mmCIF file of C-alpha atoms and ligand atoms in Angstrom:
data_model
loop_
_atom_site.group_PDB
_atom_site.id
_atom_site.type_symbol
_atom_site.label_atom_id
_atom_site.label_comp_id
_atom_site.label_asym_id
_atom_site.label_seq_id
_atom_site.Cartn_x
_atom_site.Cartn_y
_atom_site.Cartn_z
ATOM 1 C CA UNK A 1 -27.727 45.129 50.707
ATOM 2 C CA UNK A 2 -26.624 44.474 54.354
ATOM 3 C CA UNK A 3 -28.663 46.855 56.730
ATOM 4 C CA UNK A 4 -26.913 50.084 57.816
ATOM 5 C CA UNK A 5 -24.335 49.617 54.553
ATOM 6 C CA UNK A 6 -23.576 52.415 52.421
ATOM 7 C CA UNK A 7 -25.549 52.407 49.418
ATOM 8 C CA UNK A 8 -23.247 51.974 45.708
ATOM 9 C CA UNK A 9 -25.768 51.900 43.505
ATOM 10 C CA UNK A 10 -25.149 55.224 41.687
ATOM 11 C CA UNK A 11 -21.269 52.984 40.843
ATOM 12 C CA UNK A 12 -20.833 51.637 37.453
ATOM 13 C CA UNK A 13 -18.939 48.410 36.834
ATOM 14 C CA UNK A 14 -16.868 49.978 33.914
ATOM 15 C CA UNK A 15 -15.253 52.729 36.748
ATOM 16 C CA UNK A 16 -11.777 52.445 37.384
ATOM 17 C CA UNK A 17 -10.247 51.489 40.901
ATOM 18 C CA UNK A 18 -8.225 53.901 42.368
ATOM 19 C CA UNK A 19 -4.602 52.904 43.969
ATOM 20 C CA UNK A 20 -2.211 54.915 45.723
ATOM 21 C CA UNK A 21 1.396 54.773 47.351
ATOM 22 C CA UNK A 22 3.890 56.973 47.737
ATOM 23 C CA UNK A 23 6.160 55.328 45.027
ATOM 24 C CA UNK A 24 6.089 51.838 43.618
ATOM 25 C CA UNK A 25 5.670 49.930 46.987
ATOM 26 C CA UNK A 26 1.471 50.065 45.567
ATOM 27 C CA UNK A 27 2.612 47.778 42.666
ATOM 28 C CA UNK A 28 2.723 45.302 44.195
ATOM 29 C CA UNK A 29 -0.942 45.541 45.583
ATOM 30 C CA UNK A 30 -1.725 46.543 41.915
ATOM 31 C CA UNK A 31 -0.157 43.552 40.574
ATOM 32 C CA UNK A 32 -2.111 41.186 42.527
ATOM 33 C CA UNK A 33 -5.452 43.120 41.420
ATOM 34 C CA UNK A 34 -4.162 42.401 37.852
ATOM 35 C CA UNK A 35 -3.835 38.837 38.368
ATOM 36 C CA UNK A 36 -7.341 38.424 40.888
ATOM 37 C CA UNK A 37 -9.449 40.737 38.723
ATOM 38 C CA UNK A 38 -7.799 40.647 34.988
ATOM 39 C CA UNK A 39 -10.933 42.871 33.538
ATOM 40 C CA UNK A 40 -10.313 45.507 35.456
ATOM 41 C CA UNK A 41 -9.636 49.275 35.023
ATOM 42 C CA UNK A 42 -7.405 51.183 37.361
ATOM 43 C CA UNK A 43 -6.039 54.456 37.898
ATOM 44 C CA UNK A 44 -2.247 54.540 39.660
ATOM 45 C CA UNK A 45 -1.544 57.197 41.789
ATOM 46 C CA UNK A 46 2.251 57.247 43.123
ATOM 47 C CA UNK A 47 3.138 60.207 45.219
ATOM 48 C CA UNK A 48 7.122 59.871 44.267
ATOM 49 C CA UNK A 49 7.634 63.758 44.988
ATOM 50 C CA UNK A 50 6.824 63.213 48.566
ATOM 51 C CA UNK A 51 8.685 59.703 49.586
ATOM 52 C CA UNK A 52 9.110 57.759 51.967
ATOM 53 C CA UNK A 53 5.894 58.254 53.549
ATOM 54 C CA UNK A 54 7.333 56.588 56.842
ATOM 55 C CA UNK A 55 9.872 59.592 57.485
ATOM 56 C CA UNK A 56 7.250 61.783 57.178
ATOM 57 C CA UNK A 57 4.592 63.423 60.228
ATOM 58 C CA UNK A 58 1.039 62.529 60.795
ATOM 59 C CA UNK A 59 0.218 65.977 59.680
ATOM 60 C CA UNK A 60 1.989 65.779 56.151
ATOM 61 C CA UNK A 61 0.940 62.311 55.316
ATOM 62 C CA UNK A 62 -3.019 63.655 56.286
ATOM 63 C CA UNK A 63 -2.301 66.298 53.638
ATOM 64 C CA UNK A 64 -0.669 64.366 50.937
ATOM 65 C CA UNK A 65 -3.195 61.618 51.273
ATOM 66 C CA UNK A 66 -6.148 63.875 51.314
ATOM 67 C CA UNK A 67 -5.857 65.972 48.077
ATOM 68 C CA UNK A 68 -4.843 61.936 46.310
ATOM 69 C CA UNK A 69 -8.315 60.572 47.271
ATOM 70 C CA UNK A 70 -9.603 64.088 45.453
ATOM 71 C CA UNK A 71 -8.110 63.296 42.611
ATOM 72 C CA UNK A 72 -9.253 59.970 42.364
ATOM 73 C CA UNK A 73 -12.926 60.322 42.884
ATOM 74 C CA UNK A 74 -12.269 63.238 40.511
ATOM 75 C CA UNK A 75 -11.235 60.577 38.384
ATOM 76 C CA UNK A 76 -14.237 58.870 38.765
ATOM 77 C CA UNK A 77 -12.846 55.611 40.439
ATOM 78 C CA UNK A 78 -15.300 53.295 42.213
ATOM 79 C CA UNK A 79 -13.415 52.407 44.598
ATOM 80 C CA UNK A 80 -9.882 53.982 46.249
ATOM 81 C CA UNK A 81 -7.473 50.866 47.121
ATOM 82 C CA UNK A 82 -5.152 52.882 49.869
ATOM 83 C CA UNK A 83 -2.061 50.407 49.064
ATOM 84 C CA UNK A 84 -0.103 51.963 51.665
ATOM 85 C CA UNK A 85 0.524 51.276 54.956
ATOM 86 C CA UNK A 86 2.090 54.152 56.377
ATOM 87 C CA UNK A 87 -0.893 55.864 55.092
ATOM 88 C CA UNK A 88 -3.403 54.080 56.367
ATOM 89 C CA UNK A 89 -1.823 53.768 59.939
ATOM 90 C CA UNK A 90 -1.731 57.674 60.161
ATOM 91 C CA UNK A 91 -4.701 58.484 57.310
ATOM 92 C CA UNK A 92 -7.201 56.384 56.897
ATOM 93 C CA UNK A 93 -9.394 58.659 58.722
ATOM 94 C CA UNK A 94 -8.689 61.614 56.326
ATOM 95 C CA UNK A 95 -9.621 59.171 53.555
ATOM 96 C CA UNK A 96 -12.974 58.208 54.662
ATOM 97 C CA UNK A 97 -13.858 61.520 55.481
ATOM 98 C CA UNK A 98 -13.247 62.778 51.840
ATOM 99 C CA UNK A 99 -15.004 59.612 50.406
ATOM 100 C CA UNK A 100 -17.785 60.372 52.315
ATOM 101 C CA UNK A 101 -19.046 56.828 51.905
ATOM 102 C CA UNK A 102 -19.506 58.010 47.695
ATOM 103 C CA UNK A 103 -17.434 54.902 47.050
ATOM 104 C CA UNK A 104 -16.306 51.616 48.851
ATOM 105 C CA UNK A 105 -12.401 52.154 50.622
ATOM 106 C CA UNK A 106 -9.875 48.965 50.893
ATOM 107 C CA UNK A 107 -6.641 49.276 52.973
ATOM 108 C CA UNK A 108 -3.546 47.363 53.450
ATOM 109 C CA UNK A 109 -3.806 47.035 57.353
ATOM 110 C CA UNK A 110 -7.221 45.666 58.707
ATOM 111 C CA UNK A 111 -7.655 42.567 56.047
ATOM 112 C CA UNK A 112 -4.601 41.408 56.933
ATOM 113 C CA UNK A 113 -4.334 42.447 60.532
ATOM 114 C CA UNK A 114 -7.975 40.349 61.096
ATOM 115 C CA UNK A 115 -6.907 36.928 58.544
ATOM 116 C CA UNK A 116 -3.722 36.834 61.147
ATOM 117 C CA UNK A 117 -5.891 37.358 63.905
ATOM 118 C CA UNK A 118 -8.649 34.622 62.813
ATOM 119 C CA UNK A 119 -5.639 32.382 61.776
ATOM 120 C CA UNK A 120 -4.169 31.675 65.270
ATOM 121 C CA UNK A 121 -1.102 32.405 64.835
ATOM 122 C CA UNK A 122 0.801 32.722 68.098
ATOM 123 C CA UNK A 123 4.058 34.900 67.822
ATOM 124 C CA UNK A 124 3.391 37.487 64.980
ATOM 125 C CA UNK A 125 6.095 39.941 64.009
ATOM 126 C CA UNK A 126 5.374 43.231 61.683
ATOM 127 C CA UNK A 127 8.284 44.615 59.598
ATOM 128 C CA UNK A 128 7.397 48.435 58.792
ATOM 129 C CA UNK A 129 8.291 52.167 58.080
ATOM 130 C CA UNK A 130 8.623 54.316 61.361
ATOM 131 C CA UNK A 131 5.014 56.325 60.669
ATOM 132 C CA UNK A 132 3.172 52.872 60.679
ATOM 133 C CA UNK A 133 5.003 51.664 63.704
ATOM 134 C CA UNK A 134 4.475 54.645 65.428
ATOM 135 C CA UNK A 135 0.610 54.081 65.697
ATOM 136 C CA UNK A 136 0.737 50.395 66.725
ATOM 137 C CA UNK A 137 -2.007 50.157 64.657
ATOM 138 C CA UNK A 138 -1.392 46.215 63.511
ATOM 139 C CA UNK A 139 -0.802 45.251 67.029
ATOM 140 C CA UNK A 140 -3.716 47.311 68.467
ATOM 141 C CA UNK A 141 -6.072 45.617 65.423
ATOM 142 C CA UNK A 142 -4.632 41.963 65.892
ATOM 143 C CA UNK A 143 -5.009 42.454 69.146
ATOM 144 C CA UNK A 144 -8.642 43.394 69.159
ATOM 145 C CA UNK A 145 -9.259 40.570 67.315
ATOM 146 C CA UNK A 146 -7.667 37.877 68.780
ATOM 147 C CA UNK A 147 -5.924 38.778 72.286
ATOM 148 C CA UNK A 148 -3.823 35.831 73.126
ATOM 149 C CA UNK A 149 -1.303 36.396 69.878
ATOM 150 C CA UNK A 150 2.108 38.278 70.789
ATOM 151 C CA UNK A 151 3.031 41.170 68.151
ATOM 152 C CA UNK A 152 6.200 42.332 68.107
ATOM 153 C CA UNK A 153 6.606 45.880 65.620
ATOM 154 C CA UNK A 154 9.857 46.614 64.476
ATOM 155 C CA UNK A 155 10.383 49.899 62.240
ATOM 156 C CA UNK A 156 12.719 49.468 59.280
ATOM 157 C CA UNK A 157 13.348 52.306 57.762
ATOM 158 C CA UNK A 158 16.471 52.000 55.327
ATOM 159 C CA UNK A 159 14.278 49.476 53.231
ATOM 160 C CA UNK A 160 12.495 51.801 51.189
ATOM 161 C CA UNK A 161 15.147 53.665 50.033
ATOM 162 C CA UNK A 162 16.727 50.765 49.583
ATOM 163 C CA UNK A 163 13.544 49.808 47.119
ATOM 164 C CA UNK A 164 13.575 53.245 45.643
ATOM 165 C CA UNK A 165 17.031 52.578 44.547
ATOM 166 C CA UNK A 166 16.534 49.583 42.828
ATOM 167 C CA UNK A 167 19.107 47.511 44.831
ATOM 168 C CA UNK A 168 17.636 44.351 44.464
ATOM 169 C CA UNK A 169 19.562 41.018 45.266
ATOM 170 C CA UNK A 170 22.237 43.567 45.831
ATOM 171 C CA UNK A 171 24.763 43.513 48.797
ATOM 172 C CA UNK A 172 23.733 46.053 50.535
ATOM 173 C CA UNK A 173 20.052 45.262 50.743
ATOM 174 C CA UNK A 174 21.251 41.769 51.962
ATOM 175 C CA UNK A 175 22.881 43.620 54.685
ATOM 176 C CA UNK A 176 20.356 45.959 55.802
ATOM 177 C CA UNK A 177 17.721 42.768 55.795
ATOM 178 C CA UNK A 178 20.032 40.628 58.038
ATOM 179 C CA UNK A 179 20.393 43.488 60.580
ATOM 180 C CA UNK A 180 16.822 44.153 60.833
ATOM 181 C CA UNK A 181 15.506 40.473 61.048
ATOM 182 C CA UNK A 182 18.479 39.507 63.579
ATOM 183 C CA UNK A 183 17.083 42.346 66.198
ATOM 184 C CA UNK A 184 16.004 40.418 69.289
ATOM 185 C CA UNK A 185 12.242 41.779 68.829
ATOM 186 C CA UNK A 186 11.361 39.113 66.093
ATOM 187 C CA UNK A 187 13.752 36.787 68.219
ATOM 188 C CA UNK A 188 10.601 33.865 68.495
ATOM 189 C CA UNK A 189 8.240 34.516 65.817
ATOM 190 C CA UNK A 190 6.515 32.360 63.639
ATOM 191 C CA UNK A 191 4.602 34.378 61.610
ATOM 192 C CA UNK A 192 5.635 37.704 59.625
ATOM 193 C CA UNK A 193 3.846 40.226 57.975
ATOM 194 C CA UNK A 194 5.187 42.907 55.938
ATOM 195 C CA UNK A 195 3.888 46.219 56.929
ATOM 196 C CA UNK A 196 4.645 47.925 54.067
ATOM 197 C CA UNK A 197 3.929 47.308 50.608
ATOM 198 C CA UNK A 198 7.246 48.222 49.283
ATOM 199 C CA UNK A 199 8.523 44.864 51.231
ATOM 200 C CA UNK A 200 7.485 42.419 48.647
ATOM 201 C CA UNK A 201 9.218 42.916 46.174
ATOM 202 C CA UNK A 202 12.368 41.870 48.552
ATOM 203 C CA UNK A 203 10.335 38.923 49.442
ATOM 204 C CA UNK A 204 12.763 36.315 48.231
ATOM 205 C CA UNK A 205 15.418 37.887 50.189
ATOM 206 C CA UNK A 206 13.704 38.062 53.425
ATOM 207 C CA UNK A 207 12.458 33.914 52.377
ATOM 208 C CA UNK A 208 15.777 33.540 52.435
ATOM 209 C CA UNK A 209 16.635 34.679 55.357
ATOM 210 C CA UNK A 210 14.284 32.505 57.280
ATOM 211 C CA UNK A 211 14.627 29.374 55.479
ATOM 212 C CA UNK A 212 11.240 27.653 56.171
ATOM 213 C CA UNK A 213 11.066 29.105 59.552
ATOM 214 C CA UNK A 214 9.058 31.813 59.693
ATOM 215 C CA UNK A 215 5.790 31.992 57.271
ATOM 216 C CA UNK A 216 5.528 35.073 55.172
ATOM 217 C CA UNK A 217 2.102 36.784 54.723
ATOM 218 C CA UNK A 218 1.225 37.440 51.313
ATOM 219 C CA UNK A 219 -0.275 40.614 52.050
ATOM 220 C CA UNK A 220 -1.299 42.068 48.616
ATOM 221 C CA UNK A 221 -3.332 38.642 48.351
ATOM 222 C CA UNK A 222 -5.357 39.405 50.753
ATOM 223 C CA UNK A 223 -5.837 43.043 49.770
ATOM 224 C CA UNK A 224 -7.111 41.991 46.441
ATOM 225 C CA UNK A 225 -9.157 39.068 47.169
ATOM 226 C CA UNK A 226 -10.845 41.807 50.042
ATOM 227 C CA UNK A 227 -11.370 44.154 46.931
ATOM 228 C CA UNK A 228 -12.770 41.045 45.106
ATOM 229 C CA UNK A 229 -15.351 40.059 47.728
ATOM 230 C CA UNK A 230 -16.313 44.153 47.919
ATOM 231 C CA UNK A 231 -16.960 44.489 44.330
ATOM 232 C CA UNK A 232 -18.552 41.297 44.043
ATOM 233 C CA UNK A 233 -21.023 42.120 46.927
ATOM 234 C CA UNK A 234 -22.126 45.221 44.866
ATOM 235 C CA UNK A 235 -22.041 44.125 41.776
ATOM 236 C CA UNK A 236 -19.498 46.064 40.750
ATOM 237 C CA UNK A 237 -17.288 43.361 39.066
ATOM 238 C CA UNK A 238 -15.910 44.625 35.718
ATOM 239 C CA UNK A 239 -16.061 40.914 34.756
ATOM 240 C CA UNK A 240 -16.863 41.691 30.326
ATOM 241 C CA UNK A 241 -13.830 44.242 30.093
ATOM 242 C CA UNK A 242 -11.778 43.205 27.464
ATOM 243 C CA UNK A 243 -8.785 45.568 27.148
ATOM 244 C CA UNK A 244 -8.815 46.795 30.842
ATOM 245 C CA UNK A 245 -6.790 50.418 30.935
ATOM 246 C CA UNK A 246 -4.163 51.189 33.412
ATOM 247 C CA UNK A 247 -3.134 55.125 33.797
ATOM 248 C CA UNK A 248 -0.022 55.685 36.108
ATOM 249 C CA UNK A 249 0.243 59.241 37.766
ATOM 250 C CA UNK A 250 3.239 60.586 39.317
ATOM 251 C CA UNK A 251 4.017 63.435 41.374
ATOM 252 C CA UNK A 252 7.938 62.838 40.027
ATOM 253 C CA UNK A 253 9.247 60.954 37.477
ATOM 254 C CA UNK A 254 11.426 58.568 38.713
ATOM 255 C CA UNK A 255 13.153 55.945 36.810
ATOM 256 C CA UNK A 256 12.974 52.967 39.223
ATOM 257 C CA UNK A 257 8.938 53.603 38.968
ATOM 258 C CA UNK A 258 9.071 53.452 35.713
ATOM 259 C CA UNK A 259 11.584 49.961 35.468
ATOM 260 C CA UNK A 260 9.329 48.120 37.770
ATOM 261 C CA UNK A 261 5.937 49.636 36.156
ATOM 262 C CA UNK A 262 6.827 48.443 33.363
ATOM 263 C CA UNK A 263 8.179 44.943 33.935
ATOM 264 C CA UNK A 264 4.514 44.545 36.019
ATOM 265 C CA UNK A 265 2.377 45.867 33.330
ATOM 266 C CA UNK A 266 3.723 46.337 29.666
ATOM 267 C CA UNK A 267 5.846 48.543 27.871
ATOM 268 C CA UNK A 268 2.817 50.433 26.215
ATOM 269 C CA UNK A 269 1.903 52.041 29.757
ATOM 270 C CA UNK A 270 2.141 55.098 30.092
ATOM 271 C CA UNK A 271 3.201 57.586 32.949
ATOM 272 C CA UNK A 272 2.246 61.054 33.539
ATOM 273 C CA UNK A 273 2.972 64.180 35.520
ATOM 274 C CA UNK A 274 0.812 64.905 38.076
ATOM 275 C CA UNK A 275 1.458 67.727 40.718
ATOM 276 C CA UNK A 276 -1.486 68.167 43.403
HETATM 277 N N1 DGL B 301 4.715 51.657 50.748
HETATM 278 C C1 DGL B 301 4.373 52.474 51.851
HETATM 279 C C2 DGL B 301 3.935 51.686 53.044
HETATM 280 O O1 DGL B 301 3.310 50.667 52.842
HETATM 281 C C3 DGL B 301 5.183 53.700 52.120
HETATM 282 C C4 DGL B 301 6.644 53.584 52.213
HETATM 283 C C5 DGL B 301 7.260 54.954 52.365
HETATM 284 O O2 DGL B 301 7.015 55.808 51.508
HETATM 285 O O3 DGL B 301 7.960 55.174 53.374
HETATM 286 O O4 DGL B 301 4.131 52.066 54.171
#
């Protein structure tokens, strides 16, 4: 154990990990968990009642996101994957503080923000809901990082809905995509990073869009491989687990969760009502 680390030792392998959105934008962080660490158990909360996240204040997301991490130590989790950015922009404070350091805390922003930064990339655009572009908290991180890379933020908020619908390869997502990439802010970059997890699963769209142009980051890669080297370091790798368990909570029962929950992870999952 490093000096000055927090101290896991009280953690069982066998715990679940705990991962939360506000909808099913977390999938796709949850997916990539799956496929990193197959033995795995994990505990899904989506907070459906309460979405999109990136319409919502500082104040409410701080709430919302609080009484979630509750519930998931509650649930005995070993670790809380915060697969959202527009809570960890305006949260991940309020998430710490509850943890207390009982249990280790992954989010969606600084392992990617630092790869980037340690990459070299030069002109870096960020695609993202309003409450995680409000904070500038990818540019400020990059930034601190590595100073000589230009960030460009650009708030995109009909996406999510868009998501929420279901409108996949649909018309009107193809619309909304080309108006937001042709704004003059991502004009000259090279790089782009999807600051929000809901994002992915338009990723062949916005591929598309670019041509070979402009690399994608495969942001809930590096979220799980960051959760790999975590677990790893404290021997907390569920690495024997035969028939890992997923449980799915919602605060509302939508049924675009429960289309894309199930194409991810089985038809025998299932999801239950949960209010906090
Ligand atoms: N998927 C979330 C994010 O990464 C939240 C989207 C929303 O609810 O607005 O920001």
């Amino acid at each position: 154990m490093k000096k000055n680390s927090p101290d896991y030792s009280h953690l069982k392998a066998q715990q679940p990990i705990g991962i939360f959105d506000s909808g099913v934008g977390g999938l796709t962080v949850a997916k990539e968990i799956k496929r990193l660490l197959p033995n795995e158990n994990f505990i899904y909360y989506g907070d459906t009642k309460h979405l999109p996240y990136g319409e919502k204040s500082k104040e409410a997301i701080k709430g919302y996101v609080t009484k979630i991490t509750q519930f998931l130590l509650e649930k005995n989790c070993k670790a809380i994957v915060i697969a959202c950015n527009s809570a960890t922009a305006n949260a991940l404070k309020e998430v710490l503080d509850v943890v207390a350091c009982s249990v280790p805390v992954i989010d969606v922003i600084n392992p990617v923000a630092e790869k980037v930064a340690f990459e070299l990339h030069n002109n870096v655009g960020v695609i993202a809901t309003k409450a995680t572009v409000a904070t500038g908290l990818y540019k400020k991180t990059i930034k601190k990082h590595n100073k000589f890379i230009q960030v460009d933020e650009l708030a995109t908020p009909l996406l999510v809905p868009a998501i929420e619908e279901g409108f996949k390869n649909h018309p009107i997502t193809h619309a909304i995509i080309y108006n937001y990439l042709s704004n003059n802010k991502l004009k000259d970059i090279e790089t782009l990073i999807l600051g929000c997890t809901h994002y992915p699963l338009l990723i062949d769209e916005i591929k598309q869009f670019y041509g070979n142009r402009v690399r994608v980051i495969d942001s809930p890669n590096i979220v799980a491989n960051e959760l790999k080297q975590i677990l790893e370091r404290n021997n907390l790798l569920n690495s024997k687990n035969k028939q890992p368990e997923y449980h799915f909570y919602l605060s509302d029962l939508t049924k675009n969760f429960e289309k894309i929950s199930k194409k991810i992870f089985g038809n025998a999952i299932q999801l239950e009502l949960q209010i906090l």
